[in-house]
PDB file of C-alpha atoms and ligand atoms in Angstrom:
ATOM      1  CA  UNK W  87     -12.691   6.386   4.059  1.00 81.00           C
ATOM      2  CA  UNK W  88     -12.828   7.366   7.713  1.00 85.00           C
ATOM      3  CA  UNK W  89     -11.820   4.792  10.310  1.00 85.00           C
ATOM      4  CA  UNK W  90     -15.070   5.236  12.252  1.00 91.00           C
ATOM      5  CA  UNK W  91     -18.545   6.770  11.959  1.00 91.00           C
ATOM      6  CA  UNK W  92     -17.655  10.084  13.635  1.00 93.00           C
ATOM      7  CA  UNK W  93     -14.400  10.335  11.639  1.00 89.00           C
ATOM      8  CA  UNK W  94     -12.294  11.216  14.674  1.00 90.00           C
ATOM      9  CA  UNK W  95     -10.573   7.874  15.252  1.00 88.00           C
ATOM     10  CA  UNK W  96      -6.821   8.294  14.644  1.00 81.00           C
ATOM     11  CA  UNK W  97      -7.018  12.099  14.795  1.00 82.00           C
ATOM     12  CA  UNK W  98      -4.658  13.251  17.578  1.00 81.00           C
ATOM     13  CA  UNK W  99      -6.552  16.556  17.979  1.00 85.00           C
ATOM     14  CA  UNK W 100      -9.983  15.048  18.481  1.00 88.00           C
ATOM     15  CA  UNK W 101     -11.580  12.433  20.672  1.00 92.00           C
ATOM     16  CA  UNK W 102     -13.526   9.592  19.131  1.00 93.00           C
ATOM     17  CA  UNK W 103     -16.324   8.291  21.328  1.00 94.00           C
ATOM     18  CA  UNK W 104     -17.279   5.337  19.133  1.00 95.00           C
ATOM     19  CA  UNK W 105     -17.221   1.980  20.928  1.00 94.00           C
ATOM     20  CA  UNK W 106     -14.902  -0.767  19.598  1.00 92.00           C
ATOM     21  CA  UNK W 107     -18.046  -2.545  18.435  1.00 93.00           C
ATOM     22  CA  UNK W 108     -19.250   0.506  16.477  1.00 93.00           C
ATOM     23  CA  UNK W 109     -15.784   0.892  14.925  1.00 90.00           C
ATOM     24  CA  UNK W 110     -15.770  -2.740  13.833  1.00 88.00           C
ATOM     25  CA  UNK W 111     -19.274  -2.466  12.353  1.00 90.00           C
ATOM     26  CA  UNK W 112     -18.356   0.722  10.517  1.00 90.00           C
ATOM     27  CA  UNK W 113     -15.186  -0.738   9.033  1.00 85.00           C
ATOM     28  CA  UNK W 114     -16.982  -3.918   7.970  1.00 84.00           C
ATOM     29  CA  UNK W 115     -19.015  -1.829   5.531  1.00 83.00           C
ATOM     30  CA  UNK W 116     -16.038  -2.275   3.217  1.00 79.00           C
ATOM     31  CA  UNK W 117     -15.854  -5.994   2.631  1.00 75.00           C
ATOM     32  CA  UNK W 118     -12.674  -8.071   2.769  1.00 75.00           C
ATOM     33  CA  UNK W 119     -12.985  -9.160  -0.883  1.00 75.00           C
ATOM     34  CA  UNK W 120     -13.179  -5.484  -1.906  1.00 78.00           C
ATOM     35  CA  UNK W 121     -10.183  -4.507   0.245  1.00 76.00           C
ATOM     36  CA  UNK W 122      -8.337  -7.413  -1.306  1.00 75.00           C
ATOM     37  CA  UNK W 123      -8.615  -5.709  -4.704  1.00 77.00           C
ATOM     38  CA  UNK W 124      -7.079  -2.447  -3.542  1.00 79.00           C
ATOM     39  CA  UNK W 125      -3.339  -2.223  -4.218  1.00 79.00           C
ATOM     40  CA  UNK W 126      -2.351   0.381  -1.685  1.00 83.00           C
ATOM     41  CA  UNK W 127      -4.034   1.032   1.650  1.00 81.00           C
ATOM     42  CA  UNK W 128      -2.460   3.628   3.879  1.00 79.00           C
ATOM     43  CA  UNK W 129      -3.534   5.618   6.916  1.00 78.00           C
ATOM     44  CA  UNK W 130      -3.546   9.349   6.215  1.00 76.00           C
ATOM     45  CA  UNK W 131      -3.510  11.544   9.305  1.00 74.00           C
ATOM     46  CA  UNK W 132      -5.550  14.757   9.168  1.00 72.00           C
ATOM     47  CA  UNK W 133      -3.462  17.716   7.988  1.00 73.00           C
ATOM     48  CA  UNK W 134      -4.010  21.011   9.862  1.00 72.00           C
ATOM     49  CA  UNK W 135      -5.407  23.476   7.320  1.00 71.00           C
ATOM     50  CA  UNK W 136      -2.641  26.028   8.073  1.00 69.00           C
ATOM     51  CA  UNK W 137      -0.236  23.516   6.563  1.00 68.00           C
ATOM     52  CA  UNK W 138      -2.352  23.028   3.442  1.00 68.00           C
ATOM     53  CA  UNK W 139      -2.760  26.783   2.969  1.00 65.00           C
ATOM     54  CA  UNK W 140       0.913  27.795   3.255  1.00 61.00           C
ATOM     55  CA  UNK W 141       4.183  26.240   2.174  1.00 59.00           C
ATOM     56  CA  UNK W 142       4.725  25.944  -1.557  1.00 58.00           C
ATOM     57  CA  UNK W 143       7.996  24.298  -0.562  1.00 59.00           C
ATOM     58  CA  UNK W 144       7.246  20.869  -1.984  1.00 57.00           C
ATOM     59  CA  UNK W 145       7.550  21.707  -5.718  1.00 61.00           C
ATOM     60  CA  UNK W 146      11.159  20.467  -5.993  1.00 66.00           C
ATOM     61  CA  UNK W 147      10.255  17.250  -4.254  1.00 83.00           C
ATOM     62  CA  UNK W 148       7.328  16.794  -6.620  1.00 85.00           C
ATOM     63  CA  UNK W 149       9.435  17.226  -9.755  1.00 87.00           C
ATOM     64  CA  UNK W 150      12.084  14.854  -8.422  1.00 89.00           C
ATOM     65  CA  UNK W 151       9.380  12.327  -7.616  1.00 89.00           C
ATOM     66  CA  UNK W 152       7.883  12.758 -11.082  1.00 91.00           C
ATOM     67  CA  UNK W 153      11.280  11.958 -12.590  1.00 93.00           C
ATOM     68  CA  UNK W 154      11.613   8.820 -10.466  1.00 92.00           C
ATOM     69  CA  UNK W 155       8.138   7.637 -11.442  1.00 94.00           C
ATOM     70  CA  UNK W 156       8.816   8.179 -15.168  1.00 96.00           C
ATOM     71  CA  UNK W 157      12.133   6.323 -14.834  1.00 96.00           C
ATOM     72  CA  UNK W 158      10.454   3.444 -12.985  1.00 96.00           C
ATOM     73  CA  UNK W 159       7.765   3.184 -15.684  1.00 96.00           C
ATOM     74  CA  UNK W 160      10.426   3.123 -18.405  1.00 97.00           C
ATOM     75  CA  UNK W 161      12.270   0.383 -16.507  1.00 97.00           C
ATOM     76  CA  UNK W 162       9.088  -1.701 -16.420  1.00 97.00           C
ATOM     77  CA  UNK W 163       8.415  -1.224 -20.130  1.00 97.00           C
ATOM     78  CA  UNK W 164      11.985  -2.176 -21.049  1.00 97.00           C
ATOM     79  CA  UNK W 165      11.980  -5.239 -18.783  1.00 97.00           C
ATOM     80  CA  UNK W 166       8.562  -6.745 -19.535  1.00 96.00           C
ATOM     81  CA  UNK W 167       6.728  -4.538 -22.049  1.00 96.00           C
ATOM     82  CA  UNK W 168       3.971  -3.628 -19.565  1.00 95.00           C
ATOM     83  CA  UNK W 169       3.637  -1.891 -16.225  1.00 95.00           C
ATOM     84  CA  UNK W 170       3.884  -3.979 -13.042  1.00 96.00           C
ATOM     85  CA  UNK W 171       0.197  -3.534 -12.215  1.00 93.00           C
ATOM     86  CA  UNK W 172      -0.943  -5.911 -14.986  1.00 94.00           C
ATOM     87  CA  UNK W 173       1.588  -8.694 -14.393  1.00 95.00           C
ATOM     88  CA  UNK W 174      -0.054 -12.105 -13.989  1.00 93.00           C
ATOM     89  CA  UNK W 175       0.786 -15.771 -13.573  1.00 92.00           C
ATOM     90  CA  UNK W 176       4.189 -17.129 -14.549  1.00 94.00           C
ATOM     91  CA  UNK W 177       5.351 -13.751 -15.830  1.00 95.00           C
ATOM     92  CA  UNK W 178       4.574 -12.184 -12.464  1.00 96.00           C
ATOM     93  CA  UNK W 179       6.438 -14.955 -10.596  1.00 93.00           C
ATOM     94  CA  UNK W 180       9.414 -14.412 -12.875  1.00 95.00           C
ATOM     95  CA  UNK W 181       9.563 -10.614 -12.834  1.00 96.00           C
ATOM     96  CA  UNK W 182       8.711 -10.400  -9.132  1.00 96.00           C
ATOM     97  CA  UNK W 183      10.994 -13.199  -7.922  1.00 95.00           C
ATOM     98  CA  UNK W 184      12.112 -12.710  -4.329  1.00 96.00           C
ATOM     99  CA  UNK W 185      14.842 -14.206  -2.150  1.00 93.00           C
ATOM    100  CA  UNK W 186      14.460 -16.432   0.927  1.00 94.00           C
ATOM    101  CA  UNK W 187      14.432 -13.567   3.465  1.00 93.00           C
ATOM    102  CA  UNK W 188      11.786 -11.601   1.604  1.00 94.00           C
ATOM    103  CA  UNK W 189       9.785 -14.795   1.150  1.00 94.00           C
ATOM    104  CA  UNK W 190       9.802 -15.591   4.891  1.00 95.00           C
ATOM    105  CA  UNK W 191       8.653 -12.059   5.622  1.00 93.00           C
ATOM    106  CA  UNK W 192       5.832 -12.335   3.111  1.00 93.00           C
ATOM    107  CA  UNK W 193       4.740 -15.738   4.486  1.00 93.00           C
ATOM    108  CA  UNK W 194       4.477 -14.252   7.982  1.00 92.00           C
ATOM    109  CA  UNK W 195       2.465 -11.300   6.702  1.00 89.00           C
ATOM    110  CA  UNK W 196       0.141 -13.649   4.792  1.00 88.00           C
ATOM    111  CA  UNK W 197      -0.634 -15.531   8.013  1.00 89.00           C
ATOM    112  CA  UNK W 198      -0.969 -12.417  10.140  1.00 85.00           C
ATOM    113  CA  UNK W 199      -3.170 -10.536   7.674  1.00 81.00           C
ATOM    114  CA  UNK W 200      -4.993 -13.655   6.398  1.00 81.00           C
ATOM    115  CA  UNK W 201      -4.160 -12.628   2.850  1.00 82.00           C
ATOM    116  CA  UNK W 202      -5.494 -14.440  -0.181  1.00 83.00           C
ATOM    117  CA  UNK W 203      -3.375 -15.506  -3.143  1.00 85.00           C
ATOM    118  CA  UNK W 204      -4.591 -12.326  -4.821  1.00 86.00           C
ATOM    119  CA  UNK W 205      -3.341 -10.245  -1.896  1.00 86.00           C
ATOM    120  CA  UNK W 206      -0.017 -12.076  -2.069  1.00 91.00           C
ATOM    121  CA  UNK W 207       0.405 -11.200  -5.760  1.00 92.00           C
ATOM    122  CA  UNK W 208      -0.636  -7.619  -5.082  1.00 91.00           C
ATOM    123  CA  UNK W 209       2.155  -7.266  -2.525  1.00 93.00           C
ATOM    124  CA  UNK W 210       4.654  -8.735  -4.993  1.00 95.00           C
ATOM    125  CA  UNK W 211       3.674  -6.210  -7.693  1.00 96.00           C
ATOM    126  CA  UNK W 212       3.847  -3.295  -5.269  1.00 95.00           C
ATOM    127  CA  UNK W 213       7.230  -4.530  -3.959  1.00 96.00           C
ATOM    128  CA  UNK W 214       8.502  -4.725  -7.566  1.00 97.00           C
ATOM    129  CA  UNK W 215       7.344  -1.148  -8.115  1.00 97.00           C
ATOM    130  CA  UNK W 216       9.032   0.060  -4.912  1.00 96.00           C
ATOM    131  CA  UNK W 217      12.251  -1.645  -6.045  1.00 97.00           C
ATOM    132  CA  UNK W 218      11.917   0.028  -9.463  1.00 97.00           C
ATOM    133  CA  UNK W 219      11.444   3.445  -7.833  1.00 94.00           C
ATOM    134  CA  UNK W 220      14.560   2.624  -5.815  1.00 93.00           C
ATOM    135  CA  UNK W 221      16.478   1.828  -9.019  1.00 94.00           C
ATOM    136  CA  UNK W 222      17.084  -1.708  -7.702  1.00 95.00           C
ATOM    137  CA  UNK W 223      17.212  -4.641 -10.131  1.00 94.00           C
ATOM    138  CA  UNK W 224      16.276  -7.192  -7.457  1.00 95.00           C
ATOM    139  CA  UNK W 225      13.424  -7.028  -4.950  1.00 97.00           C
ATOM    140  CA  UNK W 226      14.855  -7.280  -1.451  1.00 95.00           C
ATOM    141  CA  UNK W 227      13.230  -7.775   1.959  1.00 95.00           C
ATOM    142  CA  UNK W 228      12.974  -4.025   2.645  1.00 95.00           C
ATOM    143  CA  UNK W 229      10.942  -3.535  -0.551  1.00 96.00           C
ATOM    144  CA  UNK W 230       8.610  -6.359   0.490  1.00 95.00           C
ATOM    145  CA  UNK W 231       8.337  -4.942   4.028  1.00 94.00           C
ATOM    146  CA  UNK W 232       7.326  -1.571   2.613  1.00 93.00           C
ATOM    147  CA  UNK W 233       4.751  -3.172   0.318  1.00 94.00           C
ATOM    148  CA  UNK W 234       3.264  -5.068   3.291  1.00 91.00           C
ATOM    149  CA  UNK W 235       2.813  -1.772   5.127  1.00 89.00           C
ATOM    150  CA  UNK W 236       0.496  -0.655   2.339  1.00 88.00           C
ATOM    151  CA  UNK W 237      -1.995  -3.306   3.492  1.00 81.00           C
ATOM    152  CA  UNK W 238      -2.889  -1.237   6.560  1.00 67.00           C
ATOM    153  CA  UNK W 239      -6.613  -1.957   6.407  1.00 67.00           C
ATOM    154  CA  UNK W 240      -6.109  -5.721   6.299  1.00 63.00           C
ATOM    155  CA  UNK W 241      -4.726  -5.687   9.850  1.00 51.00           C
ATOM    156  CA  UNK W 242      -8.067  -4.977  11.504  1.00 45.00           C
TER     157      UNK W 242
HETATM  158 ZN1  LIG J1111     -15.455   7.741  16.138  1.00 80.38          ZN
END
């Protein structure tokens, strides 16, 4: 979705003339409860079309990334027999256990973003996935911090 009605908010090459009130109204079209069900929210800056047209340079990066994703999925299957996205309840708490530092960080984010319990569990699952992509057996505070950043739209 765009950040505002004219679609120029956040675009460094264009000027948005929407008022703060119009921006708020526009963004409220997507309700909090709906946002709460979205795992990953991230701001994507407009890409100049010259960059989309040229540069086939990213193919190596893509194949490396594909490998990491397949490895992370295999890790999840071996550890819990499912992917992280469907973890629930006690199993989720167990597989996504975090240390005191990561927990403090998550508490602060919960307050700041007014997250629900569902949002809290979503961050834990995403943090577990980031740790898996990292090849890390434990979730540390940096994984949680990265997962919190994927709640960009909750900060409004
Ligand atoms: Zn605008």
